[in-house]
């Protein structure tokens, strides 16, 4: 059997690599119009950093896993085509800033309609608004010329940083298909791929719309937990409660559960904000204003948390950061990824730059080029510098802000760092990963989210 995936990004690359690894009898080709990205997938320096990904790619590449920019050939040869192209928030026209921009998905559907010679199963992997499958189907059937196209929704639930683990042992696999006989045959075919490594009882089949909506809902619920604990973190700071203790205490209630209760400087990533905006936009479209407002407030709380963090930094540094050196530890939106999309670090750095601070950034995996792109600053901009390690970043700094929870930050020599900094030396842990009392003993003016 031959399958292909259009889109070699954070979803398409890792997902297809694991399918290839678990199904040696299936030939998997990942295609992308971005030739540079494909060249990287074929090199020793993969475009996506994920723990464990290199090993899987090395094991399968050239055997049953191929990366190519020949999209037409892959469509022609594959029985099943996964779509994992980007679906950013629209930046123009109706729904700008809220609705999903479906042009990449539509382009793919048109290309499949043009190129395919036989029957195809098209699997949507990208997170999409509910009823997108219907649009894809409409384009394909309007151009079918006797070919049978089946559309399935198979949303990906992997989280970056743990993608390989999540793909190898998922909590569930969700497959939505048409209730017709042909639709169910297509569903069974996709089920049979996952059955190579996922227990059957973990594979949930639904209609297409339930599957599409479940993905948006899952992300909205996860983000809502973070905004809820972040809201409580503000109250903890006002009252002297400790947010980690509160999270632990409530998380032991089985109905609440302990995960996704880590207060932070704000959630980032390519999915949460985009999917909630999309969900709320859809609610408005259907006249459900109160429902839209409810979900929008999750994003508002996240924006508030980021602003609150920047404002706290400013107030601790005597209400001015102008020409002070502020070291940012971490730029990725979470640990173990090189992805910076919607990272809280971008907002914090931008707030500080607007106050005329000198910002020095260290991240173990994000490139200087990416950081400068995200902050819209050129190589010769003197206000932003990139440090090669955390110690270099701390040299003569007024403050250190922990913005990503990289494990390496937990084992730094903070006594040495303290000595290198200007005094009073301020540290603000936006991820609550450090022992704040120990830092205070060293001499730091230390703060962390949700603690006094
Ligand atoms: C998320 C979903 O988890 C995943 O199922 C979906 O497929 C895609 O979106 P991802 O964005 O990759 O995955 O990472 P996730 O681990 O969910 O973290 C998102 C953001 O929330 C990060 O910025 C993270 O630091 C933050 N976060 C997470 C918290 O601030 N507190 C927490 O307790 C958990
Ligand atoms: P995600 O995080 O959802 O995987 P990415 O932006 O990392 O999103 O990856 C999406 C990929 O899809 C990009 O590399 C982009 O070049 C690719 N892409 C978009 N449209 C097409 C298309 N019509 N044909 C092939 N690849 C496409």
mmCIF file of N, CA and C in Angstrom, residues 33-158:
data_model
loop_
_atom_site.group_PDB
_atom_site.id
_atom_site.type_symbol
_atom_site.label_atom_id
_atom_site.label_comp_id
_atom_site.label_asym_id
_atom_site.label_seq_id
_atom_site.Cartn_x
_atom_site.Cartn_y
_atom_site.Cartn_z
ATOM 1 N N UNK A 33 5.519 21.795 -0.842
ATOM 2 C CA UNK A 33 5.944 22.714 -1.898
ATOM 3 C C UNK A 33 7.217 23.461 -1.501
ATOM 4 N N UNK A 34 7.499 23.463 -0.213
ATOM 5 C CA UNK A 34 8.691 24.144 0.281
ATOM 6 C C UNK A 34 9.905 23.215 0.101
ATOM 7 N N UNK A 35 10.680 23.483 -0.959
ATOM 8 C CA UNK A 35 11.769 22.571 -1.316
ATOM 9 C C UNK A 35 12.876 22.551 -0.272
ATOM 10 N N UNK A 36 13.072 23.722 0.335
ATOM 11 C CA UNK A 36 14.117 23.827 1.361
ATOM 12 C C UNK A 36 13.792 22.899 2.540
ATOM 13 N N UNK A 37 12.505 22.907 2.914
ATOM 14 C CA UNK A 37 12.065 22.062 4.025
ATOM 15 C C UNK A 37 12.275 20.578 3.690
ATOM 16 N N UNK A 38 11.949 20.217 2.451
ATOM 17 C CA UNK A 38 12.119 18.815 2.034
ATOM 18 C C UNK A 38 13.600 18.447 2.062
ATOM 19 N N UNK A 39 14.456 19.390 1.601
ATOM 20 C CA UNK A 39 15.903 19.110 1.623
ATOM 21 C C UNK A 39 16.358 18.870 3.062
ATOM 22 N N UNK A 40 15.802 19.636 3.999
ATOM 23 C CA UNK A 40 16.181 19.447 5.413
ATOM 24 C C UNK A 40 15.704 18.085 5.938
ATOM 25 N N UNK A 41 14.486 17.703 5.543
ATOM 26 C CA UNK A 41 13.989 16.374 5.971
ATOM 27 C C UNK A 41 14.881 15.263 5.419
ATOM 28 N N UNK A 42 15.546 15.536 4.279
ATOM 29 C CA UNK A 42 16.425 14.520 3.695
ATOM 30 C C UNK A 42 17.862 14.648 4.191
ATOM 31 N N UNK A 43 18.111 15.563 5.131
ATOM 32 C CA UNK A 43 19.474 15.789 5.628
ATOM 33 C C UNK A 43 19.603 15.280 7.063
ATOM 34 N N UNK A 44 20.769 15.552 7.668
ATOM 35 C CA UNK A 44 20.970 15.163 9.070
ATOM 36 C C UNK A 44 20.403 16.201 10.024
ATOM 37 N N UNK A 45 19.981 17.340 9.471
ATOM 38 C CA UNK A 45 19.471 18.404 10.324
ATOM 39 C C UNK A 45 17.987 18.620 9.996
ATOM 40 N N UNK A 46 17.120 17.884 10.696
ATOM 41 C CA UNK A 46 15.690 17.929 10.388
ATOM 42 C C UNK A 46 15.108 19.311 10.722
ATOM 43 N N UNK A 47 14.101 19.758 9.986
ATOM 44 C CA UNK A 47 13.550 21.097 10.232
ATOM 45 C C UNK A 47 12.732 21.183 11.520
ATOM 46 N N UNK A 48 12.349 20.035 12.065
ATOM 47 C CA UNK A 48 11.539 20.004 13.282
ATOM 48 C C UNK A 48 12.356 19.348 14.381
ATOM 49 N N UNK A 49 12.476 20.042 15.541
ATOM 50 C CA UNK A 49 13.153 19.386 16.662
ATOM 51 C C UNK A 49 12.107 18.698 17.541
ATOM 52 N N UNK A 50 12.232 17.425 17.705
ATOM 53 C CA UNK A 50 11.356 16.627 18.563
ATOM 54 C C UNK A 50 12.197 15.512 19.165
ATOM 55 N N UNK A 51 12.193 15.335 20.486
ATOM 56 C CA UNK A 51 12.945 14.217 21.057
ATOM 57 C C UNK A 51 12.502 12.886 20.420
ATOM 58 N N UNK A 52 13.474 12.109 19.952
ATOM 59 C CA UNK A 52 13.174 10.778 19.395
ATOM 60 C C UNK A 52 12.877 10.776 17.906
ATOM 61 N N UNK A 53 12.655 11.952 17.327
ATOM 62 C CA UNK A 53 12.275 12.001 15.902
ATOM 63 C C UNK A 53 13.431 11.585 14.985
ATOM 64 N N UNK A 54 14.621 12.075 15.289
ATOM 65 C CA UNK A 54 15.792 11.743 14.449
ATOM 66 C C UNK A 54 15.929 10.236 14.274
ATOM 67 N N UNK A 55 15.781 9.511 15.382
ATOM 68 C CA UNK A 55 15.991 8.053 15.349
ATOM 69 C C UNK A 55 14.948 7.379 14.458
ATOM 70 N N UNK A 56 13.687 7.823 14.561
ATOM 71 C CA UNK A 56 12.631 7.206 13.742
ATOM 72 C C UNK A 56 12.893 7.492 12.269
ATOM 73 N N UNK A 57 13.241 8.739 11.950
ATOM 74 C CA UNK A 57 13.485 9.102 10.551
ATOM 75 C C UNK A 57 14.681 8.316 10.003
ATOM 76 N N UNK A 58 15.731 8.227 10.814
ATOM 77 C CA UNK A 58 16.917 7.490 10.350
ATOM 78 C C UNK A 58 16.613 6.025 10.079
ATOM 79 N N UNK A 59 15.744 5.468 10.919
ATOM 80 C CA UNK A 59 15.396 4.046 10.769
ATOM 81 C C UNK A 59 14.633 3.796 9.464
ATOM 82 N N UNK A 60 13.767 4.713 9.076
ATOM 83 C CA UNK A 60 12.831 4.432 7.963
ATOM 84 C C UNK A 60 13.158 5.141 6.652
ATOM 85 N N UNK A 61 13.868 6.283 6.745
ATOM 86 C CA UNK A 61 14.075 7.080 5.529
ATOM 87 C C UNK A 61 14.830 6.269 4.481
ATOM 88 N N UNK A 62 14.315 6.300 3.249
ATOM 89 C CA UNK A 62 14.965 5.553 2.165
ATOM 90 C C UNK A 62 14.476 4.125 2.077
ATOM 91 N N UNK A 63 13.822 3.644 3.147
ATOM 92 C CA UNK A 63 13.264 2.275 3.096
ATOM 93 C C UNK A 63 11.787 2.376 2.729
ATOM 94 N N UNK A 64 10.968 2.829 3.671
ATOM 95 C CA UNK A 64 9.545 3.025 3.337
ATOM 96 C C UNK A 64 9.066 4.439 3.696
ATOM 97 N N UNK A 65 10.023 5.344 3.930
ATOM 98 C CA UNK A 65 9.675 6.735 4.233
ATOM 99 C C UNK A 65 10.467 7.648 3.306
ATOM 100 N N UNK A 66 9.742 8.462 2.548
ATOM 101 C CA UNK A 66 10.398 9.330 1.572
ATOM 102 C C UNK A 66 9.895 10.768 1.712
ATOM 103 N N UNK A 67 10.797 11.712 1.497
ATOM 104 C CA UNK A 67 10.424 13.126 1.523
ATOM 105 C C UNK A 67 10.686 13.686 0.130
ATOM 106 N N UNK A 68 9.692 14.357 -0.435
ATOM 107 C CA UNK A 68 9.834 14.796 -1.816
ATOM 108 C C UNK A 68 9.049 16.078 -2.056
ATOM 109 N N UNK A 69 9.452 16.817 -3.105
ATOM 110 C CA UNK A 69 8.658 18.000 -3.445
ATOM 111 C C UNK A 69 7.806 17.740 -4.689
ATOM 112 N N UNK A 70 7.792 16.495 -5.146
ATOM 113 C CA UNK A 70 6.956 16.150 -6.302
ATOM 114 C C UNK A 70 5.553 15.768 -5.822
ATOM 115 N N UNK A 71 4.711 16.797 -5.635
ATOM 116 C CA UNK A 71 3.374 16.577 -5.052
ATOM 117 C C UNK A 71 2.503 15.759 -6.006
ATOM 118 N N UNK A 72 2.550 16.089 -7.302
ATOM 119 C CA UNK A 72 1.702 15.385 -8.271
ATOM 120 C C UNK A 72 1.970 13.877 -8.286
ATOM 121 N N UNK A 73 3.235 13.539 -8.300
ATOM 122 C CA UNK A 73 3.606 12.113 -8.357
ATOM 123 C C UNK A 73 3.064 11.378 -7.135
ATOM 124 N N UNK A 74 3.204 12.008 -5.967
ATOM 125 C CA UNK A 74 2.735 11.364 -4.733
ATOM 126 C C UNK A 74 1.218 11.170 -4.776
ATOM 127 N N UNK A 75 0.503 12.172 -5.287
ATOM 128 C CA UNK A 75 -0.967 12.055 -5.377
ATOM 129 C C UNK A 75 -1.334 10.907 -6.325
ATOM 130 N N UNK A 76 -0.654 10.873 -7.447
ATOM 131 C CA UNK A 76 -0.940 9.840 -8.456
ATOM 132 C C UNK A 76 -0.772 8.435 -7.903
ATOM 133 N N UNK A 77 0.308 8.249 -7.143
ATOM 134 C CA UNK A 77 0.671 6.895 -6.737
ATOM 135 C C UNK A 77 0.003 6.412 -5.457
ATOM 136 N N UNK A 78 -0.619 7.343 -4.683
ATOM 137 C CA UNK A 78 -1.097 6.929 -3.353
ATOM 138 C C UNK A 78 -2.581 6.585 -3.343
ATOM 139 N N UNK A 79 -2.914 5.564 -2.564
ATOM 140 C CA UNK A 79 -4.333 5.232 -2.374
ATOM 141 C C UNK A 79 -4.964 6.185 -1.370
ATOM 142 N N UNK A 80 -4.133 6.575 -0.407
ATOM 143 C CA UNK A 80 -4.640 7.419 0.676
ATOM 144 C C UNK A 80 -3.767 8.664 0.767
ATOM 145 N N UNK A 81 -4.410 9.830 0.857
ATOM 146 C CA UNK A 81 -3.657 11.089 0.898
ATOM 147 C C UNK A 81 -4.000 11.832 2.190
ATOM 148 N N UNK A 82 -3.020 12.029 3.039
ATOM 149 C CA UNK A 82 -3.233 12.796 4.264
ATOM 150 C C UNK A 82 -2.985 14.276 3.956
ATOM 151 N N UNK A 83 -3.815 15.141 4.515
ATOM 152 C CA UNK A 83 -3.591 16.587 4.373
ATOM 153 C C UNK A 83 -3.105 17.143 5.705
ATOM 154 N N UNK A 84 -1.876 17.635 5.718
ATOM 155 C CA UNK A 84 -1.345 18.243 6.948
ATOM 156 C C UNK A 84 -0.720 19.586 6.599
ATOM 157 N N UNK A 85 -1.462 20.367 5.824
ATOM 158 C CA UNK A 85 -0.975 21.705 5.467
ATOM 159 C C UNK A 85 -1.393 22.698 6.550
ATOM 160 N N UNK A 86 -0.793 23.866 6.499
ATOM 161 C CA UNK A 86 -1.099 24.843 7.552
ATOM 162 C C UNK A 86 -2.479 25.476 7.365
ATOM 163 N N UNK A 87 -3.127 25.765 8.477
ATOM 164 C CA UNK A 87 -4.439 26.417 8.455
ATOM 165 C C UNK A 87 -4.386 27.608 9.404
ATOM 166 N N UNK A 88 -3.623 28.648 9.024
ATOM 167 C CA UNK A 88 -3.458 29.795 9.927
ATOM 168 C C UNK A 88 -4.759 30.581 10.077
ATOM 169 N N UNK A 89 -4.776 31.502 11.008
ATOM 170 C CA UNK A 89 -5.925 32.393 11.144
ATOM 171 C C UNK A 89 -5.909 33.380 9.981
ATOM 172 N N UNK A 90 -7.063 33.625 9.424
ATOM 173 C CA UNK A 90 -7.156 34.555 8.278
ATOM 174 C C UNK A 90 -6.642 35.949 8.657
ATOM 175 N N UNK A 91 -5.891 36.567 7.766
ATOM 176 C CA UNK A 91 -5.385 37.904 8.082
ATOM 177 C C UNK A 91 -6.084 38.964 7.241
ATOM 178 N N UNK A 92 -7.048 38.551 6.427
ATOM 179 C CA UNK A 92 -7.680 39.488 5.492
ATOM 180 C C UNK A 92 -9.171 39.152 5.365
ATOM 181 N N UNK A 93 -9.932 40.119 4.913
ATOM 182 C CA UNK A 93 -11.320 39.884 4.518
ATOM 183 C C UNK A 93 -12.247 39.486 5.661
ATOM 184 N N UNK A 94 -13.324 38.809 5.311
ATOM 185 C CA UNK A 94 -14.329 38.421 6.306
ATOM 186 C C UNK A 94 -13.731 37.404 7.268
ATOM 187 N N UNK A 95 -13.903 37.659 8.568
ATOM 188 C CA UNK A 95 -13.375 36.720 9.571
ATOM 189 C C UNK A 95 -11.893 36.924 9.850
ATOM 190 N N UNK A 96 -11.309 38.032 9.342
ATOM 191 C CA UNK A 96 -9.874 38.285 9.574
ATOM 192 C C UNK A 96 -9.585 38.264 11.068
ATOM 193 N N UNK A 97 -8.491 37.619 11.449
ATOM 194 C CA UNK A 97 -8.110 37.547 12.861
ATOM 195 C C UNK A 97 -8.871 36.488 13.641
ATOM 196 N N UNK A 98 -9.834 35.811 13.009
ATOM 197 C CA UNK A 98 -10.614 34.823 13.752
ATOM 198 C C UNK A 98 -10.844 33.523 12.985
ATOM 199 N N UNK A 99 -11.297 33.635 11.748
ATOM 200 C CA UNK A 99 -11.611 32.411 10.997
ATOM 201 C C UNK A 99 -10.332 31.744 10.494
ATOM 202 N N UNK A 100 -10.424 30.468 10.163
ATOM 203 C CA UNK A 100 -9.254 29.761 9.617
ATOM 204 C C UNK A 100 -9.118 30.094 8.136
ATOM 205 N N UNK A 101 -7.875 30.246 7.729
ATOM 206 C CA UNK A 101 -7.582 30.500 6.315
ATOM 207 C C UNK A 101 -7.449 29.139 5.631
ATOM 208 N N UNK A 102 -8.421 28.848 4.789
ATOM 209 C CA UNK A 102 -8.468 27.495 4.212
ATOM 210 C C UNK A 102 -7.873 27.408 2.815
ATOM 211 N N UNK A 103 -7.139 28.461 2.420
ATOM 212 C CA UNK A 103 -6.698 28.432 1.016
ATOM 213 C C UNK A 103 -5.718 27.296 0.735
ATOM 214 N N UNK A 104 -4.891 26.940 1.752
ATOM 215 C CA UNK A 104 -3.913 25.865 1.497
ATOM 216 C C UNK A 104 -4.620 24.527 1.348
ATOM 217 N N UNK A 105 -5.662 24.350 2.171
ATOM 218 C CA UNK A 105 -6.437 23.111 2.089
ATOM 219 C C UNK A 105 -7.173 23.042 0.753
ATOM 220 N N UNK A 106 -7.753 24.171 0.375
ATOM 221 C CA UNK A 106 -8.491 24.187 -0.886
ATOM 222 C C UNK A 106 -7.558 23.923 -2.073
ATOM 223 N N UNK A 107 -6.378 24.539 -2.033
ATOM 224 C CA UNK A 107 -5.402 24.284 -3.111
ATOM 225 C C UNK A 107 -5.113 22.801 -3.235
ATOM 226 N N UNK A 108 -4.943 22.145 -2.077
ATOM 227 C CA UNK A 108 -4.644 20.709 -2.102
ATOM 228 C C UNK A 108 -5.797 19.940 -2.724
ATOM 229 N N UNK A 109 -7.026 20.272 -2.309
ATOM 230 C CA UNK A 109 -8.193 19.560 -2.834
ATOM 231 C C UNK A 109 -8.242 19.715 -4.360
ATOM 232 N N UNK A 110 -7.989 20.931 -4.843
ATOM 233 C CA UNK A 110 -8.028 21.164 -6.294
ATOM 234 C C UNK A 110 -6.917 20.400 -7.017
ATOM 235 N N UNK A 111 -5.763 20.354 -6.359
ATOM 236 C CA UNK A 111 -4.643 19.639 -6.983
ATOM 237 C C UNK A 111 -4.946 18.132 -7.063
ATOM 238 N N UNK A 112 -5.543 17.613 -5.989
ATOM 239 C CA UNK A 112 -5.896 16.180 -5.994
ATOM 240 C C UNK A 112 -6.913 15.918 -7.107
ATOM 241 N N UNK A 113 -7.928 16.814 -7.219
ATOM 242 C CA UNK A 113 -8.962 16.636 -8.246
ATOM 243 C C UNK A 113 -8.337 16.654 -9.642
ATOM 244 N N UNK A 114 -7.312 17.481 -9.815
ATOM 245 C CA UNK A 114 -6.692 17.628 -11.132
ATOM 246 C C UNK A 114 -5.815 16.425 -11.495
ATOM 247 N N UNK A 115 -5.078 15.956 -10.487
ATOM 248 C CA UNK A 115 -4.019 14.999 -10.782
ATOM 249 C C UNK A 115 -4.448 13.534 -10.646
ATOM 250 N N UNK A 116 -5.312 13.231 -9.680
ATOM 251 C CA UNK A 116 -5.628 11.829 -9.359
ATOM 252 C C UNK A 116 -6.234 11.114 -10.566
ATOM 253 N N UNK A 117 -5.827 9.857 -10.746
ATOM 254 C CA UNK A 117 -6.418 9.107 -11.864
ATOM 255 C C UNK A 117 -7.412 8.054 -11.406
ATOM 256 N N UNK A 118 -7.264 7.575 -10.163
ATOM 257 C CA UNK A 118 -8.208 6.554 -9.674
ATOM 258 C C UNK A 118 -8.931 7.048 -8.429
ATOM 259 N N UNK A 119 -9.556 6.121 -7.707
ATOM 260 C CA UNK A 119 -10.241 6.463 -6.455
ATOM 261 C C UNK A 119 -9.214 6.834 -5.381
ATOM 262 N N UNK A 120 -9.586 7.747 -4.502
ATOM 263 C CA UNK A 120 -8.647 8.160 -3.433
ATOM 264 C C UNK A 120 -9.404 8.346 -2.123
ATOM 265 N N UNK A 121 -8.696 8.058 -1.051
ATOM 266 C CA UNK A 121 -9.211 8.426 0.269
ATOM 267 C C UNK A 121 -8.400 9.634 0.723
ATOM 268 N N UNK A 122 -9.099 10.717 1.056
ATOM 269 C CA UNK A 122 -8.404 11.938 1.500
ATOM 270 C C UNK A 122 -8.659 12.102 2.997
ATOM 271 N N UNK A 123 -7.568 12.203 3.751
ATOM 272 C CA UNK A 123 -7.685 12.230 5.214
ATOM 273 C C UNK A 123 -7.285 13.605 5.729
ATOM 274 N N UNK A 124 -8.193 14.332 6.370
ATOM 275 C CA UNK A 124 -7.779 15.626 6.922
ATOM 276 C C UNK A 124 -7.120 15.423 8.269
ATOM 277 N N UNK A 125 -5.895 15.932 8.367
ATOM 278 C CA UNK A 125 -5.117 15.850 9.606
ATOM 279 C C UNK A 125 -5.021 17.225 10.247
ATOM 280 N N UNK A 126 -5.008 18.257 9.388
ATOM 281 C CA UNK A 126 -4.897 19.619 9.913
ATOM 282 C C UNK A 126 -6.141 19.921 10.739
ATOM 283 N N UNK A 127 -5.986 20.792 11.744
ATOM 284 C CA UNK A 127 -7.165 21.207 12.503
ATOM 285 C C UNK A 127 -7.980 22.151 11.635
ATOM 286 N N UNK A 128 -9.233 21.838 11.470
ATOM 287 C CA UNK A 128 -10.042 22.604 10.531
ATOM 288 C C UNK A 128 -11.386 22.931 11.123
ATOM 289 N N UNK A 129 -12.001 24.002 10.634
ATOM 290 C CA UNK A 129 -13.350 24.303 11.123
ATOM 291 C C UNK A 129 -14.304 23.176 10.753
ATOM 292 N N UNK A 130 -15.331 23.038 11.568
ATOM 293 C CA UNK A 130 -16.324 22.008 11.295
ATOM 294 C C UNK A 130 -16.951 22.259 9.931
ATOM 295 N N UNK A 131 -17.131 21.209 9.202
ATOM 296 C CA UNK A 131 -17.715 21.172 7.857
ATOM 297 C C UNK A 131 -16.703 21.463 6.757
ATOM 298 N N UNK A 132 -15.410 21.491 7.099
ATOM 299 C CA UNK A 132 -14.411 21.667 6.037
ATOM 300 C C UNK A 132 -14.393 20.445 5.135
ATOM 301 N N UNK A 133 -14.548 19.261 5.754
ATOM 302 C CA UNK A 133 -14.534 18.029 4.960
ATOM 303 C C UNK A 133 -15.581 18.127 3.854
ATOM 304 N N UNK A 134 -16.697 18.759 4.207
ATOM 305 C CA UNK A 134 -17.761 18.893 3.227
ATOM 306 C C UNK A 134 -17.302 19.749 2.044
ATOM 307 N N UNK A 135 -16.562 20.831 2.361
ATOM 308 C CA UNK A 135 -16.061 21.678 1.272
ATOM 309 C C UNK A 135 -15.067 20.913 0.404
ATOM 310 N N UNK A 136 -14.186 20.157 1.074
ATOM 311 C CA UNK A 136 -13.204 19.390 0.295
ATOM 312 C C UNK A 136 -13.956 18.413 -0.610
ATOM 313 N N UNK A 137 -14.952 17.766 -0.030
ATOM 314 C CA UNK A 137 -15.722 16.785 -0.786
ATOM 315 C C UNK A 137 -16.408 17.455 -1.979
ATOM 316 N N UNK A 138 -16.924 18.640 -1.739
ATOM 317 C CA UNK A 138 -17.623 19.373 -2.785
ATOM 318 C C UNK A 138 -16.682 19.638 -3.965
ATOM 319 N N UNK A 139 -15.480 20.104 -3.642
ATOM 320 C CA UNK A 139 -14.505 20.383 -4.709
ATOM 321 C C UNK A 139 -14.150 19.101 -5.455
ATOM 322 N N UNK A 140 -13.934 18.032 -4.682
ATOM 323 C CA UNK A 140 -13.509 16.787 -5.316
ATOM 324 C C UNK A 140 -14.629 16.176 -6.155
ATOM 325 N N UNK A 141 -15.844 16.147 -5.612
ATOM 326 C CA UNK A 141 -16.922 15.494 -6.377
ATOM 327 C C UNK A 141 -17.332 16.320 -7.596
ATOM 328 N N UNK A 142 -17.211 17.655 -7.467
ATOM 329 C CA UNK A 142 -17.559 18.498 -8.620
ATOM 330 C C UNK A 142 -16.599 18.253 -9.784
ATOM 331 N N UNK A 143 -15.419 17.705 -9.438
ATOM 332 C CA UNK A 143 -14.418 17.438 -10.483
ATOM 333 C C UNK A 143 -14.104 15.941 -10.583
ATOM 334 N N UNK A 144 -15.048 15.092 -10.168
ATOM 335 C CA UNK A 144 -14.689 13.673 -9.958
ATOM 336 C C UNK A 144 -14.495 12.884 -11.255
ATOM 337 N N UNK A 145 -15.252 13.197 -12.271
ATOM 338 C CA UNK A 145 -15.168 12.463 -13.554
ATOM 339 C C UNK A 145 -15.083 10.947 -13.350
ATOM 340 N N UNK A 146 -16.038 10.458 -12.598
ATOM 341 C CA UNK A 146 -16.135 9.003 -12.421
ATOM 342 C C UNK A 146 -15.276 8.431 -11.311
ATOM 343 N N UNK A 147 -14.371 9.254 -10.754
ATOM 344 C CA UNK A 147 -13.536 8.731 -9.658
ATOM 345 C C UNK A 147 -14.283 8.858 -8.345
ATOM 346 N N UNK A 148 -13.988 7.953 -7.396
ATOM 347 C CA UNK A 148 -14.658 8.009 -6.093
ATOM 348 C C UNK A 148 -13.693 8.578 -5.053
ATOM 349 N N UNK A 149 -14.090 9.705 -4.474
ATOM 350 C CA UNK A 149 -13.251 10.313 -3.417
ATOM 351 C C UNK A 149 -13.963 10.164 -2.081
ATOM 352 N N UNK A 150 -13.287 9.615 -1.109
ATOM 353 C CA UNK A 150 -13.835 9.554 0.244
ATOM 354 C C UNK A 150 -13.037 10.485 1.143
ATOM 355 N N UNK A 151 -13.736 11.257 1.957
ATOM 356 C CA UNK A 151 -13.032 12.190 2.850
ATOM 357 C C UNK A 151 -13.174 11.698 4.280
ATOM 358 N N UNK A 152 -12.084 11.631 4.984
ATOM 359 C CA UNK A 152 -12.103 11.251 6.394
ATOM 360 C C UNK A 152 -11.519 12.390 7.223
ATOM 361 N N UNK A 153 -12.021 12.523 8.446
ATOM 362 C CA UNK A 153 -11.397 13.466 9.375
ATOM 363 C C UNK A 153 -10.656 12.645 10.417
ATOM 364 N N UNK A 154 -9.363 12.914 10.543
ATOM 365 C CA UNK A 154 -8.539 12.139 11.484
ATOM 366 C C UNK A 154 -7.609 13.125 12.206
ATOM 367 N N UNK A 155 -8.192 13.938 13.109
ATOM 368 C CA UNK A 155 -7.392 14.998 13.724
ATOM 369 C C UNK A 155 -6.236 14.442 14.541
ATOM 370 N N UNK A 156 -5.149 15.199 14.536
ATOM 371 C CA UNK A 156 -3.954 14.769 15.265
ATOM 372 C C UNK A 156 -3.933 15.429 16.642
ATOM 373 N N UNK A 157 -3.743 14.638 17.662
ATOM 374 C CA UNK A 157 -3.758 15.176 19.025
ATOM 375 C C UNK A 157 -2.361 15.299 19.625
ATOM 376 N N UNK A 158 -1.322 15.062 18.833
ATOM 377 C CA UNK A 158 0.028 15.102 19.410
ATOM 378 C C UNK A 158 0.343 16.492 19.943
#
